[in-house]
Coordinates of C-alpha atoms in Angstrom, one line a residue:
M1 CA -35.5 -5.3 4.9
S2 CA -34.5 -4.4 8.4
P3 CA -31.3 -4.5 10.4
A4 CA -32.5 -7.8 11.9
Q5 CA -32.0 -9.4 8.6
H6 CA -28.3 -8.8 9.0
G7 CA -28.2 -10.5 12.4
H8 CA -25.9 -13.4 11.6
G9 CA -23.0 -11.4 10.2
P10 CA -19.8 -10.6 12.1
W11 CA -20.6 -6.9 11.9
N12 CA -24.2 -7.2 13.2
G13 CA -25.0 -4.1 15.3
V14 CA -22.8 -1.7 13.3
R15 CA -24.5 1.0 11.3
V16 CA -22.8 2.5 8.3
L17 CA -24.1 5.5 6.4
D18 CA -23.1 5.6 2.7
L19 CA -23.0 9.2 1.3
T20 CA -20.9 8.2 -1.6
G21 CA -21.3 7.3 -5.3
L22 CA -19.1 4.9 -7.1
S23 CA -16.0 5.5 -4.9
G24 CA -17.6 4.0 -1.9
A25 CA -20.2 1.6 -3.3
Y26 CA -18.2 -1.6 -3.4
G27 CA -16.8 -1.0 0.2
T28 CA -20.2 -0.4 1.7
R29 CA -21.5 -3.5 -0.2
V30 CA -18.9 -5.5 1.7
W31 CA -19.9 -3.9 5.0
A32 CA -23.6 -4.8 4.3
A33 CA -22.8 -8.4 3.2
L34 CA -20.9 -9.0 6.4
G35 CA -23.9 -8.0 8.5
A36 CA -23.7 -4.2 9.0
D37 CA -26.8 -2.1 8.7
V38 CA -25.8 0.0 5.7
I39 CA -28.0 2.9 4.8
C40 CA -27.6 4.7 1.5
V41 CA -28.6 8.3 2.0
E42 CA -29.9 9.4 -1.5
P43 CA -31.0 12.7 -2.8
P44 CA -34.6 12.9 -4.1
G45 CA -33.4 12.0 -7.6
G46 CA -31.5 9.0 -6.4
N47 CA -27.9 8.0 -6.2
P48 CA -25.9 8.6 -9.4
I49 CA -25.2 4.9 -9.7
R50 CA -28.9 4.4 -10.4
T51 CA -28.5 6.0 -13.8
M52 CA -25.3 4.1 -14.8
P53 CA -25.8 1.8 -17.9
P54 CA -26.2 -1.0 -18.7
L55 CA -29.9 -0.9 -17.8
A56 CA -32.0 -4.1 -17.4
P57 CA -33.7 -4.8 -20.8
G58 CA -37.2 -3.5 -20.9
H59 CA -36.8 -1.3 -17.8
A60 CA -36.3 2.3 -17.0
G61 CA -36.2 4.5 -14.0
P62 CA -34.2 4.4 -10.7
E63 CA -34.4 0.6 -10.4
A64 CA -33.1 -0.3 -13.9
S65 CA -29.4 0.0 -13.5
L66 CA -27.6 -3.3 -13.2
W67 CA -24.7 -1.5 -11.4
W68 CA -27.1 -0.4 -8.7
A69 CA -28.6 -3.9 -8.4
Y70 CA -25.1 -5.2 -7.7
Y71 CA -23.5 -2.4 -5.6
A72 CA -26.5 -1.7 -3.4
A73 CA -27.2 -5.3 -2.4
S74 CA -28.1 -5.8 1.3
K75 CA -28.3 -2.0 1.9
R76 CA -31.3 0.2 2.8
S77 CA -32.3 3.4 1.0
V78 CA -33.3 6.6 2.7
V79 CA -34.1 9.7 0.6
L80 CA -33.2 13.1 2.3
D81 CA -32.8 16.5 0.8
P82 CA -30.1 18.4 2.8
T83 CA -31.4 21.7 1.4
D84 CA -34.7 21.1 3.3
S85 CA -34.4 22.1 6.9
E86 CA -36.4 19.2 8.2
D87 CA -34.5 16.7 6.2
A88 CA -31.2 18.3 7.2
A89 CA -32.2 17.9 10.9
S90 CA -33.0 14.2 10.2
L91 CA -29.7 13.7 8.5
V92 CA -27.8 15.0 11.4
K93 CA -29.7 12.8 13.8
L94 CA -29.2 9.8 11.5
I95 CA -25.4 10.5 11.4
G96 CA -25.5 10.4 15.2
T97 CA -26.9 6.9 15.2
A98 CA -24.1 5.6 12.9
D99 CA -20.8 4.1 13.7
V100 CA -19.2 4.8 10.3
V101 CA -19.9 7.4 7.6
L102 CA -18.4 7.2 4.1
D103 CA -18.4 10.5 2.1
D104 CA -16.9 11.3 -1.3
A105 CA -17.9 14.9 -1.5
M106 CA -15.1 17.4 -2.4
P107 CA -13.1 18.7 0.6
V108 CA -14.6 22.2 0.4
A109 CA -18.0 20.6 0.8
Q110 CA -17.0 18.3 3.7
E111 CA -15.4 21.2 5.5
A112 CA -18.5 23.4 5.5
Y113 CA -21.7 21.5 4.9
P114 CA -24.4 24.3 4.8
W115 CA -27.0 21.9 6.2
L116 CA -25.1 21.8 9.5
A117 CA -25.7 25.6 10.1
D118 CA -29.3 25.1 11.0
M119 CA -28.2 22.6 13.7
G120 CA -26.2 25.1 15.5
Q121 CA -22.9 23.8 14.2
G122 CA -22.0 26.9 12.3
G123 CA -21.4 24.9 9.1
L124 CA -18.2 23.4 10.5
G125 CA -18.5 20.3 8.3
V126 CA -16.8 17.1 9.3
S127 CA -14.9 18.6 12.2
G128 CA -18.2 19.8 13.7
I129 CA -19.8 16.4 13.1
V130 CA -17.1 14.4 14.9
E131 CA -17.0 16.9 17.7
R132 CA -20.7 16.4 18.2
Y133 CA -20.5 12.6 17.8
P134 CA -17.0 11.5 19.0
H135 CA -17.9 7.9 18.7
L136 CA -18.2 8.3 14.9
T137 CA -15.6 7.2 12.3
W138 CA -15.8 9.5 9.3
V139 CA -14.2 8.3 6.0
S140 CA -13.4 10.8 3.3
I141 CA -12.7 9.4 -0.2
T142 CA -11.5 12.2 -2.4
P143 CA -9.4 12.6 -5.6
F144 CA -6.3 13.9 -3.9
G145 CA -7.1 13.8 -0.2
M146 CA -8.3 16.4 2.3
T147 CA -5.0 18.3 2.5
G148 CA -2.3 19.5 0.1
P149 CA -2.2 21.9 -2.9
R150 CA -4.4 19.6 -5.1
R151 CA -7.1 19.0 -2.5
H152 CA -9.7 20.9 -4.5
W153 CA -8.9 19.3 -7.9
R154 CA -11.8 17.3 -9.3
S155 CA -11.2 13.8 -10.6
S156 CA -12.7 10.6 -11.9
N157 CA -11.6 6.9 -12.0
L158 CA -9.7 7.6 -15.2
V159 CA -8.0 10.8 -13.8
A160 CA -7.0 8.7 -10.8
W161 CA -5.4 6.1 -13.0
A162 CA -3.5 8.8 -14.8
S163 CA -2.4 10.7 -11.7
C164 CA -1.0 7.7 -9.9
G165 CA 1.1 6.8 -12.9
L166 CA -0.4 3.4 -13.5
A167 CA -2.0 4.4 -16.8
S168 CA 1.4 5.1 -18.2
T169 CA 2.3 1.4 -17.8
V170 CA -0.7 0.0 -19.6
G171 CA -0.7 -0.4 -23.4
F172 CA 1.6 -1.4 -26.1
P173 CA 5.2 -0.2 -26.4
H174 CA 4.6 2.1 -29.4
G175 CA 1.0 3.1 -28.5
P176 CA -0.6 5.5 -26.2
P177 CA -1.4 4.8 -22.5
L178 CA -4.6 2.9 -21.9
A179 CA -7.2 3.0 -19.2
P180 CA -6.9 -0.1 -17.1
A181 CA -9.8 -2.6 -16.6
G182 CA -12.2 -1.2 -19.1
E183 CA -15.2 0.8 -18.1
I184 CA -15.5 -0.3 -14.4
G185 CA -14.1 1.8 -11.6
V186 CA -11.5 -0.6 -10.3
L187 CA -9.4 2.1 -8.6
M188 CA -12.5 3.4 -6.9
H189 CA -13.2 -0.2 -5.8
G190 CA -9.7 -0.4 -4.4
A191 CA -10.2 2.9 -2.5
S192 CA -13.5 1.8 -1.0
L193 CA -12.0 -1.5 0.0
H194 CA -9.3 0.3 1.8
A195 CA -12.0 2.4 3.4
V196 CA -13.6 -0.8 4.7
I197 CA -10.3 -2.0 6.2
G198 CA -9.6 1.4 7.8
S199 CA -13.2 1.8 9.2
M200 CA -13.4 -1.8 10.4
M201 CA -10.2 -1.3 12.3
S202 CA -11.4 2.0 13.7
V203 CA -14.6 0.4 15.0
R204 CA -12.6 -2.4 16.5
A205 CA -10.2 -0.1 18.2
R206 CA -13.1 2.1 19.5
N207 CA -14.8 -1.0 21.0
Q208 CA -11.7 -2.3 22.6
A209 CA -11.0 1.1 24.2
G210 CA -14.6 1.2 25.5
A211 CA -14.3 -2.3 26.9
A212 CA -11.1 -1.3 28.7
G213 CA -12.8 1.8 30.3
E214 CA -11.0 4.2 28.0
P215 CA -12.7 6.9 25.8
A216 CA -14.5 5.1 22.9
L217 CA -13.5 7.4 20.1
G218 CA -13.9 7.1 16.4
Q219 CA -11.4 8.2 13.7
T220 CA -11.3 10.5 10.8
I221 CA -9.9 8.6 7.8
D222 CA -8.6 10.4 4.7
L223 CA -8.3 8.4 1.5
S224 CA -6.9 9.8 -1.7
L225 CA -7.6 8.0 -5.0
Q226 CA -4.2 9.0 -6.3
E227 CA -2.4 7.6 -3.2
V228 CA -4.4 4.4 -3.2
G229 CA -3.5 3.9 -6.8
L230 CA 0.2 4.5 -6.1
W231 CA 0.0 2.0 -3.2
L232 CA -1.6 -0.7 -5.4
S233 CA 0.7 -0.2 -8.4
P234 CA 4.1 -2.0 -8.3
E235 CA 5.2 -0.4 -11.6
T236 CA 4.9 3.2 -10.2
G237 CA 5.5 2.5 -6.5
V238 CA 8.4 1.3 -4.4
P239 CA 10.0 -0.9 -7.1
L240 CA 10.5 2.1 -9.3
Y241 CA 12.8 3.6 -6.7
L242 CA 14.5 0.4 -6.0
D243 CA 15.4 0.3 -9.7
D244 CA 16.9 3.8 -9.4
Q245 CA 13.9 5.4 -11.1
V246 CA 14.6 3.7 -14.4
P247 CA 11.5 4.2 -16.6
R248 CA 9.5 1.1 -17.5
P249 CA 8.1 1.0 -21.0
R250 CA 4.6 -0.3 -21.7
A251 CA 4.7 -4.0 -22.3
G252 CA 1.4 -4.7 -24.1
N253 CA -0.1 -8.1 -23.5
R254 CA 3.2 -9.8 -22.8
R255 CA 5.7 -9.4 -20.0
P256 CA 9.3 -8.9 -21.1
V257 CA 10.7 -10.9 -18.2
T258 CA 11.0 -14.0 -20.4
S259 CA 8.9 -16.0 -22.9
P260 CA 6.3 -17.4 -22.9
M261 CA 4.8 -15.0 -20.4
G262 CA 1.6 -13.2 -21.2
M263 CA -1.4 -13.5 -23.5
Y264 CA -1.2 -15.7 -26.6
P265 CA -3.8 -16.1 -29.4
A266 CA -5.9 -19.3 -29.6
S267 CA -8.2 -20.1 -32.5
D268 CA -11.2 -18.7 -30.5
G269 CA -9.7 -16.1 -28.2
Y270 CA -6.6 -15.9 -25.9
V271 CA -4.9 -17.9 -23.3
A272 CA -2.5 -16.7 -20.6
I273 CA 0.8 -18.6 -20.3
I274 CA 3.7 -18.2 -17.8
A275 CA 6.7 -20.5 -18.1
I276 CA 9.4 -19.4 -15.7
Q277 CA 10.5 -22.6 -14.1
P278 CA 12.7 -25.0 -16.2
A279 CA 10.1 -27.8 -16.0
H280 CA 7.4 -25.4 -17.4
W281 CA 9.6 -24.4 -20.3
N282 CA 10.7 -27.9 -21.1
A283 CA 7.1 -29.0 -21.3
V284 CA 6.2 -26.1 -23.6
A285 CA 9.2 -26.8 -25.8
Q286 CA 8.4 -30.4 -26.1
W287 CA 4.8 -29.7 -27.0
V288 CA 5.9 -27.2 -29.7
H289 CA 8.4 -29.7 -31.0
E290 CA 5.9 -32.5 -31.2
L291 CA 3.4 -30.3 -33.1
T292 CA 5.7 -28.4 -35.5
G293 CA 8.9 -30.4 -35.7
N294 CA 10.9 -27.5 -34.4
E295 CA 14.2 -28.9 -33.3
G296 CA 15.8 -25.6 -32.3
I297 CA 13.4 -25.0 -29.4
L298 CA 14.8 -28.1 -27.7
D299 CA 18.2 -26.5 -27.4
E300 CA 19.2 -26.5 -23.7
I301 CA 20.3 -22.9 -24.0
F302 CA 16.7 -21.8 -23.9
I303 CA 16.2 -23.2 -20.4
D304 CA 17.8 -20.0 -19.2
I305 CA 15.0 -17.4 -18.8
V306 CA 17.5 -14.6 -19.7
V307 CA 18.3 -16.3 -23.0
R308 CA 14.6 -16.6 -23.8
R309 CA 14.1 -12.9 -22.9
E310 CA 16.9 -11.9 -25.3
A311 CA 15.3 -14.1 -28.0
L312 CA 11.7 -13.1 -27.0
E313 CA 10.3 -12.4 -30.5
A314 CA 11.5 -15.7 -31.8
V315 CA 10.3 -17.7 -28.9
D316 CA 6.9 -15.9 -28.9
A317 CA 6.5 -16.8 -32.6
W318 CA 7.3 -20.4 -31.9
V319 CA 4.8 -20.5 -29.1
E320 CA 2.1 -18.9 -31.2
E321 CA 2.6 -21.6 -33.8
L322 CA 1.2 -23.9 -31.1
T323 CA -1.5 -21.8 -29.6
T324 CA -3.2 -20.7 -32.8
R325 CA -3.9 -24.3 -33.7
F326 CA -6.2 -25.0 -30.8
T327 CA -9.2 -23.5 -29.0
K328 CA -8.4 -21.9 -25.6
Q329 CA -10.2 -24.8 -23.8
E330 CA -8.2 -27.4 -25.7
L331 CA -5.0 -25.5 -24.8
F332 CA -6.1 -25.3 -21.2
V333 CA -6.9 -29.0 -20.9
E334 CA -3.8 -30.3 -22.7
G335 CA -1.5 -27.7 -21.0
Q336 CA -2.7 -28.7 -17.6
R337 CA -2.1 -32.3 -18.4
R338 CA 1.5 -31.3 -19.3
R339 CA 1.7 -29.3 -16.1
I340 CA 2.1 -26.0 -17.9
P341 CA 0.7 -22.9 -16.2
I342 CA -1.9 -21.9 -18.8
T343 CA -5.5 -20.8 -18.6
P344 CA -8.2 -19.4 -20.9
V345 CA -8.8 -15.6 -21.0
N346 CA -12.4 -15.9 -20.0
T347 CA -15.2 -13.7 -21.3
V348 CA -18.2 -12.8 -19.2
G349 CA -20.1 -15.5 -21.1
D350 CA -17.4 -18.0 -20.4
L351 CA -17.5 -17.3 -16.7
R352 CA -21.3 -17.5 -16.4
H353 CA -21.1 -21.1 -17.6
D354 CA -17.8 -22.0 -16.1
P355 CA -18.0 -25.6 -14.8
H356 CA -15.9 -24.9 -11.8
L357 CA -17.9 -21.9 -10.6
E358 CA -21.1 -23.9 -11.3
A359 CA -19.7 -26.8 -9.2
V360 CA -18.9 -24.7 -6.2
G361 CA -22.2 -22.9 -6.4
W362 CA -20.6 -19.4 -6.7
W363 CA -23.4 -17.9 -8.8
R364 CA -26.7 -17.3 -6.9
P365 CA -30.2 -16.1 -7.9
E366 CA -31.7 -12.9 -6.6
E367 CA -35.3 -11.7 -6.6
H368 CA -36.3 -8.1 -7.1
P369 CA -39.8 -6.7 -7.3
V370 CA -39.0 -4.7 -10.4
L371 CA -36.2 -6.6 -12.2
G372 CA -37.5 -10.1 -11.4
T373 CA -35.0 -12.9 -11.0
Y374 CA -31.4 -12.5 -12.1
T375 CA -28.1 -14.1 -11.3
V376 CA -25.4 -12.4 -9.3
P377 CA -21.9 -13.3 -8.0
G378 CA -21.4 -14.9 -4.7
S379 CA -19.0 -14.1 -1.8
P380 CA -15.4 -13.3 -2.4
F381 CA -14.4 -15.7 0.3
T382 CA -16.0 -18.4 2.4
T383 CA -15.7 -19.2 6.1
D384 CA -16.7 -22.0 8.4
G385 CA -19.3 -19.6 9.9
D386 CA -22.3 -18.3 8.0
W387 CA -21.0 -14.7 7.7
W388 CA -22.7 -13.5 4.5
A389 CA -26.1 -11.7 4.5
W390 CA -27.6 -11.4 1.0
Q391 CA -30.5 -9.2 0.2
R392 CA -31.6 -7.4 -3.0
A393 CA -30.8 -3.8 -3.7
P394 CA -33.3 -1.4 -2.3
M395 CA -35.8 0.6 -4.3
L396 CA -35.5 4.4 -4.1
G397 CA -36.5 5.6 -0.7
E398 CA -37.8 2.2 0.3
H399 CA -36.8 2.5 3.9
T400 CA -37.1 6.3 4.5
D401 CA -40.2 6.1 6.7
G402 CA -38.9 3.2 8.7
V403 CA -35.5 4.7 9.4
L404 CA -36.9 8.2 10.2
A405 CA -39.3 6.6 12.6
E406 CA -36.4 5.1 14.5
L407 CA -35.1 8.6 15.1
T408 CA -38.1 9.8 17.0

């Protein structure tokens, strides 16, 4: 795989170095899929994502992680050991060829990389790098940012959820806070996606300045996982202050705005229902009445969402009398026919065989010399142009020789 294979994407000609683990992996995947030449600089043992389970059945070693197969798609792999003087020199040269570098090392490391000392930079870290390569955009993704009293605190995806306050809003009213979104690093995905936005804008601004005859300078971009989480979270962000800092209790799998609004049990799983508009509520009430003979639910007083919120437990119980009698697919089909906003809560298995996703061709096959053929998700959006470049994830060090040869 070479940069030429990225030639039809809108970011063809841009080189991005990925020095990160999970906190930058999704963002650099987006860069690569849109045509940039993304090079993962890996230590001799490989990127930590290569060891993340689940592993492909029957496989072991640096190519077995299914996370790596997904996150590293369309990227190149170069193995360099910064503690080796020759590799350190190659890394500095490689950085000089890049337009963007993403780094998730702790601030103390980014401020004084020892491998820069041998290059006459005095171990000045990021400041020395950008001084030497002013065209470069350097993106730092750290737990609490590059400045401030907590800049040296270590973190994780879970710590980031807790520190931004969002974990306090997830869970049931009388239970403990819960980690959002299961085992995946959604907040790290959010940070890396913001890194993509910031670095793409930086490259665009640099190119515009150069075209106008002005200095074509890159940017240093500082992302804090805590601040990104606070930006994303409405419960702990600005609305909290608009509500005069009134604490919001955990709401479980329902939303106490009105009823029905949230997750409701079906005979084989759950469905999500939201009935705020009068027409939606009337349709739900009529369906419950037809099925259970409930006359009270037809009372016009319940058209008011405030009334339904005050009678939330009773209304939820009435709705559950309906939902528990059908499968989630039956509820979906009949609910849609009645123009009620309702949808199944899909499992991974449901999605893999979802007729809509199959019809639009969203899933696509991918070939790998070790893992064989497997199915992966398609693009998050489509365009009239052919923007997306899809290649398999690289094997460890697969492109080291080729990339280093480009530096000579």
